[in-house]
PDB file of N, CA and C in Angstrom:
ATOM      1  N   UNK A   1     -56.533 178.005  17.528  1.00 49.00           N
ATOM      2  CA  UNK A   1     -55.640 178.900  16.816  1.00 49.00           C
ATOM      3  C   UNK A   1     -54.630 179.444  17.820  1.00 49.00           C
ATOM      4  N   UNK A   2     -53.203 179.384  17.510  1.00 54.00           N
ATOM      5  CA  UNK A   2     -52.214 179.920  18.662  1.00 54.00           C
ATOM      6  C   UNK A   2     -51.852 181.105  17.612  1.00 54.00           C
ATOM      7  N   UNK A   3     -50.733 181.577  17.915  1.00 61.00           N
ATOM      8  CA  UNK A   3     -50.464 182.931  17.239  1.00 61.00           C
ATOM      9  C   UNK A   3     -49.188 183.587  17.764  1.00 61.00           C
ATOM     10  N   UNK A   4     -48.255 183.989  16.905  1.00 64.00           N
ATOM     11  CA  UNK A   4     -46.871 184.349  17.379  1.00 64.00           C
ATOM     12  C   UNK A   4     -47.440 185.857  17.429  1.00 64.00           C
ATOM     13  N   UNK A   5     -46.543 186.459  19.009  1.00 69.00           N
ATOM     14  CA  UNK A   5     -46.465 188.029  18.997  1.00 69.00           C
ATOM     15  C   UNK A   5     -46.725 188.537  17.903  1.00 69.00           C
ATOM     16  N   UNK A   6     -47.517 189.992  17.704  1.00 77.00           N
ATOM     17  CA  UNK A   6     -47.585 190.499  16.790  1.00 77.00           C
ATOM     18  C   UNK A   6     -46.367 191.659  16.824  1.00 77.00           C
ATOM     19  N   UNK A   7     -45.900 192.143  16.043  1.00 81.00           N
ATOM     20  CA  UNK A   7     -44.799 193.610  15.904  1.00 81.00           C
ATOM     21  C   UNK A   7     -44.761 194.126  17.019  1.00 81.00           C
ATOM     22  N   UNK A   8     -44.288 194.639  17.941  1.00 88.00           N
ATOM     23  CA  UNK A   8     -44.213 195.853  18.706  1.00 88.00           C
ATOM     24  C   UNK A   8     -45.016 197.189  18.283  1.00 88.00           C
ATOM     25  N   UNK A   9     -45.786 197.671  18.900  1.00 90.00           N
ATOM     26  CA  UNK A   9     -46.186 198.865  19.263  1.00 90.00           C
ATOM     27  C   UNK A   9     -46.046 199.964  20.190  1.00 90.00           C
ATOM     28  N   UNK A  10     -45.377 200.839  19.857  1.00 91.00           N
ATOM     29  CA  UNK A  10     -45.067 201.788  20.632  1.00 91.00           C
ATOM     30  C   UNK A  10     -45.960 202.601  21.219  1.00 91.00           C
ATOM     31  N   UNK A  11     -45.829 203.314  22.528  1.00 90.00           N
ATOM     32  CA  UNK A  11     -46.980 204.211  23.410  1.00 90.00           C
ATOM     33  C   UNK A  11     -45.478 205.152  24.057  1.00 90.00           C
ATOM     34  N   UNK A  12     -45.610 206.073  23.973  1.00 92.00           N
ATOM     35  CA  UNK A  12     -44.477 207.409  24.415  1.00 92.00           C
ATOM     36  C   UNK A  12     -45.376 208.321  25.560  1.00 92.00           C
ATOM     37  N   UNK A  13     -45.065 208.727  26.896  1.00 90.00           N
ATOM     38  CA  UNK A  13     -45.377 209.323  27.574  1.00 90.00           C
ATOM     39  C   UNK A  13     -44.335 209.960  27.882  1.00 90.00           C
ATOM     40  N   UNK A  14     -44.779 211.572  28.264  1.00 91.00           N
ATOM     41  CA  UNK A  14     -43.366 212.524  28.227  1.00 91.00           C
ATOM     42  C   UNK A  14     -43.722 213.356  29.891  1.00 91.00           C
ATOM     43  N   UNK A  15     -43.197 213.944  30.253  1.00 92.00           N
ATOM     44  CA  UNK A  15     -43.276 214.618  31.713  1.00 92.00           C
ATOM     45  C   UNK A  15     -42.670 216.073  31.049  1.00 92.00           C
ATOM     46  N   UNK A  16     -43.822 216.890  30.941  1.00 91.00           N
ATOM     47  CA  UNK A  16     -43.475 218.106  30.595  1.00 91.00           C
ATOM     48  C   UNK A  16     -43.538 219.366  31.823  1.00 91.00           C
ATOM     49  N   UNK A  17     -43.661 218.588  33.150  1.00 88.00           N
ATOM     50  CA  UNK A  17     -43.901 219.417  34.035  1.00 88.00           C
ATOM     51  C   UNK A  17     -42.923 219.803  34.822  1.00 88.00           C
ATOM     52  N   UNK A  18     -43.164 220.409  35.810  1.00 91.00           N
ATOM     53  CA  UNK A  18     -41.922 220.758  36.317  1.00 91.00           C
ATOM     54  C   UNK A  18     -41.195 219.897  38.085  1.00 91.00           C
ATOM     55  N   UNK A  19     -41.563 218.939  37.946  1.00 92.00           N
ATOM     56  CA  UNK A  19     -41.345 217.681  39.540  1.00 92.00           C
ATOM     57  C   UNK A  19     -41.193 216.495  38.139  1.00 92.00           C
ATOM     58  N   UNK A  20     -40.219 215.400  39.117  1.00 93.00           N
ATOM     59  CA  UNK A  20     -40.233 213.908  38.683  1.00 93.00           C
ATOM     60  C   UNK A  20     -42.051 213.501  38.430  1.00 93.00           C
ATOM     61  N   UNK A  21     -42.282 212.354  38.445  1.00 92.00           N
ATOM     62  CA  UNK A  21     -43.839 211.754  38.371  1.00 92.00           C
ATOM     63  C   UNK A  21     -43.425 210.238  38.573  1.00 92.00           C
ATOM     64  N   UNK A  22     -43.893 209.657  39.788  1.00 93.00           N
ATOM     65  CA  UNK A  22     -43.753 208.535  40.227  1.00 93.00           C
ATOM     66  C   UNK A  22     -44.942 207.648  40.158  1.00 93.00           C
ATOM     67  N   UNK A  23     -44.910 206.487  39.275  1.00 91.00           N
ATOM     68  CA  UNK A  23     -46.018 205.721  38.816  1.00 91.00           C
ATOM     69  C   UNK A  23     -46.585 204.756  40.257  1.00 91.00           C
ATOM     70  N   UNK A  24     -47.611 204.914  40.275  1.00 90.00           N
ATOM     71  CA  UNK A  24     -48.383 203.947  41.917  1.00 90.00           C
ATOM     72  C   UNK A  24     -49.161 203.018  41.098  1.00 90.00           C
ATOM     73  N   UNK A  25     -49.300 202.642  39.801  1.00 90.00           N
ATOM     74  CA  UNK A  25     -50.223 201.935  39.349  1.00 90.00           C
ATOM     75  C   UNK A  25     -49.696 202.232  37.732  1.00 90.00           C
ATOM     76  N   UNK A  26     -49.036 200.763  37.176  1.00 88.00           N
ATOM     77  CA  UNK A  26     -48.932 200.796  35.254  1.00 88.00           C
ATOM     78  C   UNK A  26     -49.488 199.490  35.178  1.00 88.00           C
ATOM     79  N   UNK A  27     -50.732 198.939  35.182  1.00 91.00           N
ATOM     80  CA  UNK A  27     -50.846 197.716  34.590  1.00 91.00           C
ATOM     81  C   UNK A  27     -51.872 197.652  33.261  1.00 91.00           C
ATOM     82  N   UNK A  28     -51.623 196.303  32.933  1.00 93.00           N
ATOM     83  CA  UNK A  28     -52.862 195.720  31.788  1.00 93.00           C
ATOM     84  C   UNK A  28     -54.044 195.195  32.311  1.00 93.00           C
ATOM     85  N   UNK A  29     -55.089 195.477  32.331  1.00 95.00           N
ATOM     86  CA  UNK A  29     -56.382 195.221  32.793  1.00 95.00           C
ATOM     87  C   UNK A  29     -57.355 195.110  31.624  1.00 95.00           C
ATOM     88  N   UNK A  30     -58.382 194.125  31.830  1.00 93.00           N
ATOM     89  CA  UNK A  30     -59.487 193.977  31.135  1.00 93.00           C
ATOM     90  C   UNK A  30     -59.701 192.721  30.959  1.00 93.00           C
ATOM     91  N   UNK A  31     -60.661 191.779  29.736  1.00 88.00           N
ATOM     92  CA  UNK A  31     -60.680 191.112  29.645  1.00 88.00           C
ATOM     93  C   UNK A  31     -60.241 190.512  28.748  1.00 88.00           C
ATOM     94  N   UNK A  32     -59.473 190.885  28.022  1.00 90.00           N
ATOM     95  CA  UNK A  32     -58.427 190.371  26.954  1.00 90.00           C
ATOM     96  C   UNK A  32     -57.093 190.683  27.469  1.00 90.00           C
ATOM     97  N   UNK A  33     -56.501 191.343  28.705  1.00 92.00           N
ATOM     98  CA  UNK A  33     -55.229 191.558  29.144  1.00 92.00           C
ATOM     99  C   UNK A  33     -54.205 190.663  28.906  1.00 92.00           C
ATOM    100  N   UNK A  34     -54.730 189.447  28.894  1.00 92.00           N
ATOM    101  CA  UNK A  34     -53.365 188.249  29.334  1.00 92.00           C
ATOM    102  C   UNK A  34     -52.655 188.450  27.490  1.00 92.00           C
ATOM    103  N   UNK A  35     -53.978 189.498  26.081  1.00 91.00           N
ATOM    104  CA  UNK A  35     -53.343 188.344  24.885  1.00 91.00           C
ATOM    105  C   UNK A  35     -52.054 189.547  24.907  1.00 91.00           C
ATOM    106  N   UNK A  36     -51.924 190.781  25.822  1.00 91.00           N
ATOM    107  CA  UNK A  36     -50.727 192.148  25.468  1.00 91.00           C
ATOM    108  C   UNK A  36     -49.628 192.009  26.302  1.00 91.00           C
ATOM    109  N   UNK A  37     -48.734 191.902  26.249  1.00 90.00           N
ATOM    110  CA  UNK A  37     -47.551 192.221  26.892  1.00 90.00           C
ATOM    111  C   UNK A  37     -47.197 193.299  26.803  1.00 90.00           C
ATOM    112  N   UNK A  38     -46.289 193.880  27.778  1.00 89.00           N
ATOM    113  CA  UNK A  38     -45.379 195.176  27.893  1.00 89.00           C
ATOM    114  C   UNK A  38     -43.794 194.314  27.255  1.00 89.00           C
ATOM    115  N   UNK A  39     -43.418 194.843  26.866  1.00 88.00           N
ATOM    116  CA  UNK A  39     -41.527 194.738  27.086  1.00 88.00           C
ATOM    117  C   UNK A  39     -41.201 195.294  28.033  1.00 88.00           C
ATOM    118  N   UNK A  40     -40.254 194.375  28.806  1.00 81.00           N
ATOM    119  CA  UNK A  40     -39.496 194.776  30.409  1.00 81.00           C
ATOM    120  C   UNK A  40     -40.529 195.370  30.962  1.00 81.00           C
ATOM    121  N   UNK A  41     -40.203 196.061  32.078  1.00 83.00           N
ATOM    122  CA  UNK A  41     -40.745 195.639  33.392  1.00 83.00           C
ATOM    123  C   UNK A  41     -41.610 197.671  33.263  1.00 83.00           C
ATOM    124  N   UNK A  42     -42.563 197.258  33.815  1.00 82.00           N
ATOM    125  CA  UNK A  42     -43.151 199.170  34.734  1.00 82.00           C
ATOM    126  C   UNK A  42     -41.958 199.778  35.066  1.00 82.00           C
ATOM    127  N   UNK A  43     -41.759 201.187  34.174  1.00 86.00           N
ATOM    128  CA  UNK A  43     -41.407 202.330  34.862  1.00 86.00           C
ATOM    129  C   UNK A  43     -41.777 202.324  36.585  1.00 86.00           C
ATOM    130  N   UNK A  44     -40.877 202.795  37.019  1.00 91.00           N
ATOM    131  CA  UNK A  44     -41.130 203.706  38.868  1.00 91.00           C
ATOM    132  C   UNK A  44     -41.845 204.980  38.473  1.00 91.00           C
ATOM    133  N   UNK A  45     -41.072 205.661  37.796  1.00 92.00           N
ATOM    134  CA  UNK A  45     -41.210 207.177  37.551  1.00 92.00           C
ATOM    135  C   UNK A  45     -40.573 207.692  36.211  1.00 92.00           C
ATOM    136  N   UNK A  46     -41.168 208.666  35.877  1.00 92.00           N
ATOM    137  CA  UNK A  46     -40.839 209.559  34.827  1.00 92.00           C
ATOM    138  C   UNK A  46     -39.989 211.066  35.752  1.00 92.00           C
ATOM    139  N   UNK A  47     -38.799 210.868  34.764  1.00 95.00           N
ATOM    140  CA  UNK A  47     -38.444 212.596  35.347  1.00 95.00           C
ATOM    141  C   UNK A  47     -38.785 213.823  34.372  1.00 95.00           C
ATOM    142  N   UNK A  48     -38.559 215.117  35.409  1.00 95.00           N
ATOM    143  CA  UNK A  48     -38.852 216.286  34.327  1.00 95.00           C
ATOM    144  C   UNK A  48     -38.282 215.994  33.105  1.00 95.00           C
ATOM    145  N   UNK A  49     -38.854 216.336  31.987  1.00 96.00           N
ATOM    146  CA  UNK A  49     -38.389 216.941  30.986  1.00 96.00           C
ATOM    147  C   UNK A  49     -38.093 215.312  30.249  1.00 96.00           C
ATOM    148  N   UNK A  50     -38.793 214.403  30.473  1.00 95.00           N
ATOM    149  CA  UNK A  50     -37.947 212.962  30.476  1.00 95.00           C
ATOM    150  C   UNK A  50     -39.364 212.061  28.745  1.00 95.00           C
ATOM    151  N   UNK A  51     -39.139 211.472  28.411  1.00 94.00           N
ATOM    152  CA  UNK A  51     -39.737 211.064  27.150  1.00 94.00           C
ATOM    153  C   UNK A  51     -39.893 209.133  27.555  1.00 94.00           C
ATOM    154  N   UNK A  52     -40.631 208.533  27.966  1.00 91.00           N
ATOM    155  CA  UNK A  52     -41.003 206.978  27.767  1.00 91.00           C
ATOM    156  C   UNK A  52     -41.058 206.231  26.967  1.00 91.00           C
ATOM    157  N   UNK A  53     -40.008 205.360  26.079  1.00 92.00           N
ATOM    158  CA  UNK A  53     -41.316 204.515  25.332  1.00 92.00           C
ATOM    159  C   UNK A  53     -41.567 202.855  25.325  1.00 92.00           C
ATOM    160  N   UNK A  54     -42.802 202.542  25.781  1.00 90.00           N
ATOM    161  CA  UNK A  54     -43.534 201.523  26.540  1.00 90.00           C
ATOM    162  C   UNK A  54     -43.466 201.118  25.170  1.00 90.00           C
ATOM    163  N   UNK A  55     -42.841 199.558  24.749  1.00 90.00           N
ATOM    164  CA  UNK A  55     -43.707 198.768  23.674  1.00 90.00           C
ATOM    165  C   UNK A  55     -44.267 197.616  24.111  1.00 90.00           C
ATOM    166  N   UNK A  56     -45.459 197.489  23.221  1.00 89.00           N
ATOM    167  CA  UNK A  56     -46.064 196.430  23.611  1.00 89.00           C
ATOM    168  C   UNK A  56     -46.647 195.531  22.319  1.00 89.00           C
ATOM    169  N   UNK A  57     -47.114 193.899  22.594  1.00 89.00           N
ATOM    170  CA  UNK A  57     -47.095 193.315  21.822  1.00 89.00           C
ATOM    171  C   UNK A  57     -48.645 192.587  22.224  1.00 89.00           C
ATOM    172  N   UNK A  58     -49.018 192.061  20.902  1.00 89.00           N
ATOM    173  CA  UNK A  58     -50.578 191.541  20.994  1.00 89.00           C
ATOM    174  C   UNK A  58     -50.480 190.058  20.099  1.00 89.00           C
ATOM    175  N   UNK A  59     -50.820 188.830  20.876  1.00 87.00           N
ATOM    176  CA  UNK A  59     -50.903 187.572  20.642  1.00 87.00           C
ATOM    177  C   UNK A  59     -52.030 186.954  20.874  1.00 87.00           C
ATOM    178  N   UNK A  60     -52.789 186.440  19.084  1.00 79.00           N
ATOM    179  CA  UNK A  60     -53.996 186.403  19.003  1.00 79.00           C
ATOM    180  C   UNK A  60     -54.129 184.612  19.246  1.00 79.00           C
ATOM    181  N   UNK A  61     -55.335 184.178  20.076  1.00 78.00           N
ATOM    182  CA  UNK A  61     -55.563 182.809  20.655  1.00 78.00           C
ATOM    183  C   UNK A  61     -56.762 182.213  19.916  1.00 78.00           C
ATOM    184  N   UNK A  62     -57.207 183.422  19.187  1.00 76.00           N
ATOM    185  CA  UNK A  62     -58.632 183.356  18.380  1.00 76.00           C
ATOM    186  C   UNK A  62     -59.117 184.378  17.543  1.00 76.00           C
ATOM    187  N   UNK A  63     -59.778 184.093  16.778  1.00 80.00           N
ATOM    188  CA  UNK A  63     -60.365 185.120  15.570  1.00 80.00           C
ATOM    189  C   UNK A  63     -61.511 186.237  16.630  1.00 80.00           C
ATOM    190  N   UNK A  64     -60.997 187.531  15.851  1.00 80.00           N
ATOM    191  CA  UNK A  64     -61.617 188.459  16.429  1.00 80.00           C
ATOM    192  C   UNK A  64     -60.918 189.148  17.190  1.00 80.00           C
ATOM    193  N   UNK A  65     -61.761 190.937  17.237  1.00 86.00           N
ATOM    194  CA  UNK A  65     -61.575 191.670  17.726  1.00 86.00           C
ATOM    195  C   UNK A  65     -61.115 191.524  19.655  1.00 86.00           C
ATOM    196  N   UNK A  66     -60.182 191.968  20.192  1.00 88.00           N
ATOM    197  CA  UNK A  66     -59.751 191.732  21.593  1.00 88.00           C
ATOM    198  C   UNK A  66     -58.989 193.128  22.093  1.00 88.00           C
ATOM    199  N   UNK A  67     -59.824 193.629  23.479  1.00 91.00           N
ATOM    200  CA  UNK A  67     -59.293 194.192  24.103  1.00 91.00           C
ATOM    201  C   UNK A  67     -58.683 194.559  25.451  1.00 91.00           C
ATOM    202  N   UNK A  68     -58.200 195.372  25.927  1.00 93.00           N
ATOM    203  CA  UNK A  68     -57.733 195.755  27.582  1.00 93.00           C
ATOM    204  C   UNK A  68     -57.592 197.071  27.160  1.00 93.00           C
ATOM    205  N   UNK A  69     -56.882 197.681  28.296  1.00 94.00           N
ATOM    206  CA  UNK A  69     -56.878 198.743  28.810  1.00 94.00           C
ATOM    207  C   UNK A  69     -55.502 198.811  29.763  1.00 94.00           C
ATOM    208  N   UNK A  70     -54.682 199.600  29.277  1.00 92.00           N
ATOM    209  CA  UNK A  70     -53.302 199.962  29.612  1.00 92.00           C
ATOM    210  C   UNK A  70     -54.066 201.156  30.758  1.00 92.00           C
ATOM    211  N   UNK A  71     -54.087 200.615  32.450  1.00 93.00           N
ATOM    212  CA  UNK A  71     -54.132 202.157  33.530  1.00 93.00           C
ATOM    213  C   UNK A  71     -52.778 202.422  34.376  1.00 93.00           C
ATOM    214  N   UNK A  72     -52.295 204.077  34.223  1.00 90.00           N
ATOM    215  CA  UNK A  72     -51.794 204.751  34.708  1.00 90.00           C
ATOM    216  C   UNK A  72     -52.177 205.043  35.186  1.00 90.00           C
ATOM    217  N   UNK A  73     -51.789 205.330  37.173  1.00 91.00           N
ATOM    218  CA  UNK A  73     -51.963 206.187  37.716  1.00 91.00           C
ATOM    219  C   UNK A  73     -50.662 206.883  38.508  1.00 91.00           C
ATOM    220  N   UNK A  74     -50.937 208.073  39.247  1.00 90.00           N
ATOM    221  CA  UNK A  74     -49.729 208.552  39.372  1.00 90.00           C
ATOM    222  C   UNK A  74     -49.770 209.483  40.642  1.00 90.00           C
ATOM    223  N   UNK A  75     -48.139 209.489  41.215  1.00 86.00           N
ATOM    224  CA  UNK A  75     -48.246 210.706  42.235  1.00 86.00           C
ATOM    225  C   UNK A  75     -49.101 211.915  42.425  1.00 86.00           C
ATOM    226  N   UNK A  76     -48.857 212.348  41.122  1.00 82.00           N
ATOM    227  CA  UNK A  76     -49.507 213.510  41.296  1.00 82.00           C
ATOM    228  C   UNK A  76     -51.081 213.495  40.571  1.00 82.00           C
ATOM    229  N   UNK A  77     -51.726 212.015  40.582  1.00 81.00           N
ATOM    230  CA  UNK A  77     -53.170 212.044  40.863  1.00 81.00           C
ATOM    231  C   UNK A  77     -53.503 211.957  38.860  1.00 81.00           C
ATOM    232  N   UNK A  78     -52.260 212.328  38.425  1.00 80.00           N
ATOM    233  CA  UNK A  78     -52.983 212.287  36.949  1.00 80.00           C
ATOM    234  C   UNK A  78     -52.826 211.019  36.141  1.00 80.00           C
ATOM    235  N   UNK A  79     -53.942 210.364  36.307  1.00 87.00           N
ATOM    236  CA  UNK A  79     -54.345 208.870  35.808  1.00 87.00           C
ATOM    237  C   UNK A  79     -54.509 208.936  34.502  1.00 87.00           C
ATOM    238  N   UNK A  80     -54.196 208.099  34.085  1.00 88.00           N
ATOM    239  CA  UNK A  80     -54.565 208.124  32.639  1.00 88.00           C
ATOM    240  C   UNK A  80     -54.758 206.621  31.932  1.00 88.00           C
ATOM    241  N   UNK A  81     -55.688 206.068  31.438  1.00 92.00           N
ATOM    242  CA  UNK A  81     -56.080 204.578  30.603  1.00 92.00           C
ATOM    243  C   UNK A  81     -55.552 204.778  28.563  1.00 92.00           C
ATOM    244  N   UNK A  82     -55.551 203.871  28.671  1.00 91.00           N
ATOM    245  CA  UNK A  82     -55.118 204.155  27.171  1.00 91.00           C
ATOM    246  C   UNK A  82     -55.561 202.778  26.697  1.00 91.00           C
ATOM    247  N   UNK A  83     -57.058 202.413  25.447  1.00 93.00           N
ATOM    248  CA  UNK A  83     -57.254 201.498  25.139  1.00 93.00           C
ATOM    249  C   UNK A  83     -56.316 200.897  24.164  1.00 93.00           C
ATOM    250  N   UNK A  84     -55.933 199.597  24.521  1.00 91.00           N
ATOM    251  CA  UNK A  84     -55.380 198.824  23.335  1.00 91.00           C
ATOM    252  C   UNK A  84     -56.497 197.763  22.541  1.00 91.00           C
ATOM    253  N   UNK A  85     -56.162 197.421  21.413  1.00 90.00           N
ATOM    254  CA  UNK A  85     -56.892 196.764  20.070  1.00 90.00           C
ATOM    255  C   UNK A  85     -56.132 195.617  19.993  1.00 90.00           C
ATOM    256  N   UNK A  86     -56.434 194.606  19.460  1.00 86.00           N
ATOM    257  CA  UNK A  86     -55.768 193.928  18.903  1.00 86.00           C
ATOM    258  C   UNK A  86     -56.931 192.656  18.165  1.00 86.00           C
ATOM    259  N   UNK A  87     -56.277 192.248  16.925  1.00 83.00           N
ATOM    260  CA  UNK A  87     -57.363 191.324  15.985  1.00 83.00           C
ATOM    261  C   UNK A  87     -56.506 190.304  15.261  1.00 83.00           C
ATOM    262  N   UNK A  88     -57.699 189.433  15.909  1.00 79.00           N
ATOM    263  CA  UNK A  88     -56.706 188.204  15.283  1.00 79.00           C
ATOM    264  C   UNK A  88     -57.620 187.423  14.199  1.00 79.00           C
ATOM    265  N   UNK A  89     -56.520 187.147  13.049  1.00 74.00           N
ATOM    266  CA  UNK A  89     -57.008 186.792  11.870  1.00 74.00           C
ATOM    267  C   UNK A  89     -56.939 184.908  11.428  1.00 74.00           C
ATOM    268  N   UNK A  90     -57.776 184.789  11.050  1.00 65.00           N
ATOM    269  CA  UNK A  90     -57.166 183.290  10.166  1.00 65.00           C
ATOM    270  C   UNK A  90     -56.446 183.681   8.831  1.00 65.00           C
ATOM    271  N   UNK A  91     -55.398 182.704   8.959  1.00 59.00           N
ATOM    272  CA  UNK A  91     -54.457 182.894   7.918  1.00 59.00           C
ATOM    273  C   UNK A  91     -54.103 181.712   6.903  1.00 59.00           C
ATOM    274  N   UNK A  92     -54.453 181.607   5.480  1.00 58.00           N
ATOM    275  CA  UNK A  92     -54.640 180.744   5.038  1.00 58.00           C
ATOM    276  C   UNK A  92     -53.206 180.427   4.212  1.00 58.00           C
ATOM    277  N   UNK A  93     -53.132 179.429   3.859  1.00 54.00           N
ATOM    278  CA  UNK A  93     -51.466 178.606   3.159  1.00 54.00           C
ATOM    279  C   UNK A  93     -51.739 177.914   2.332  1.00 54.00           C
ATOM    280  N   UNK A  94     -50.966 178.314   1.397  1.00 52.00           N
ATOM    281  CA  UNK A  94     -51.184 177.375  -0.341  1.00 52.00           C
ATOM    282  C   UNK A  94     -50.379 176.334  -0.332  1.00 52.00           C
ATOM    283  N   UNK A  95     -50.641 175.501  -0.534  1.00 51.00           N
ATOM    284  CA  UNK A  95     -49.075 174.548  -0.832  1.00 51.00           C
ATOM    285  C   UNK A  95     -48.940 174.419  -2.266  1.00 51.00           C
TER     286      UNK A  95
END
């Protein structure tokens, strides 16, 4: 089973603090990583007062549930993981 990108999904990270925030670590990890893409490339940094939004896309190779794990980490030490989902279906065609 191959499988075209699914929709874009959006993930928004905002910097409500008061310094820039310089990313040391944005990748996809796990064992389903390779089926998610990001669009374009890792942020460097977030500035004050500044709003992100990361989309990403999920391309199913097989039936069933598949995951990774989107990890942030950051200058100022505040890491953050964010699980992604993604499920891939058989899809049936009438002629």
């Amino acid at each position: 089973m191959g499988g075209a990108a699914s929709t874009q999904q959006s993930l928004f990270i905002s910097n409500a603090g008061i310094s820039d925030i310089t990313f040391t670590k944005f990748a996809i990890e796990g064992p389903g990583a390779e089926r998610f893409a990001m669009d374009g490339t890792a942020p460097n940094q977030i500035n004050q007062g500044q709003t992100l939004e990361i989309k990403f896309a999920f391309t199913a190779n097989a039936l069933g549930d598949v995951g990774a794990v989107l990890t942030v980490d950051t200058s100022e030490k505040t890491n953050v993981s964010v699980v992604l989902k993604g499920l891939g279906k058989d899809l049936l065609y009438e002629l």
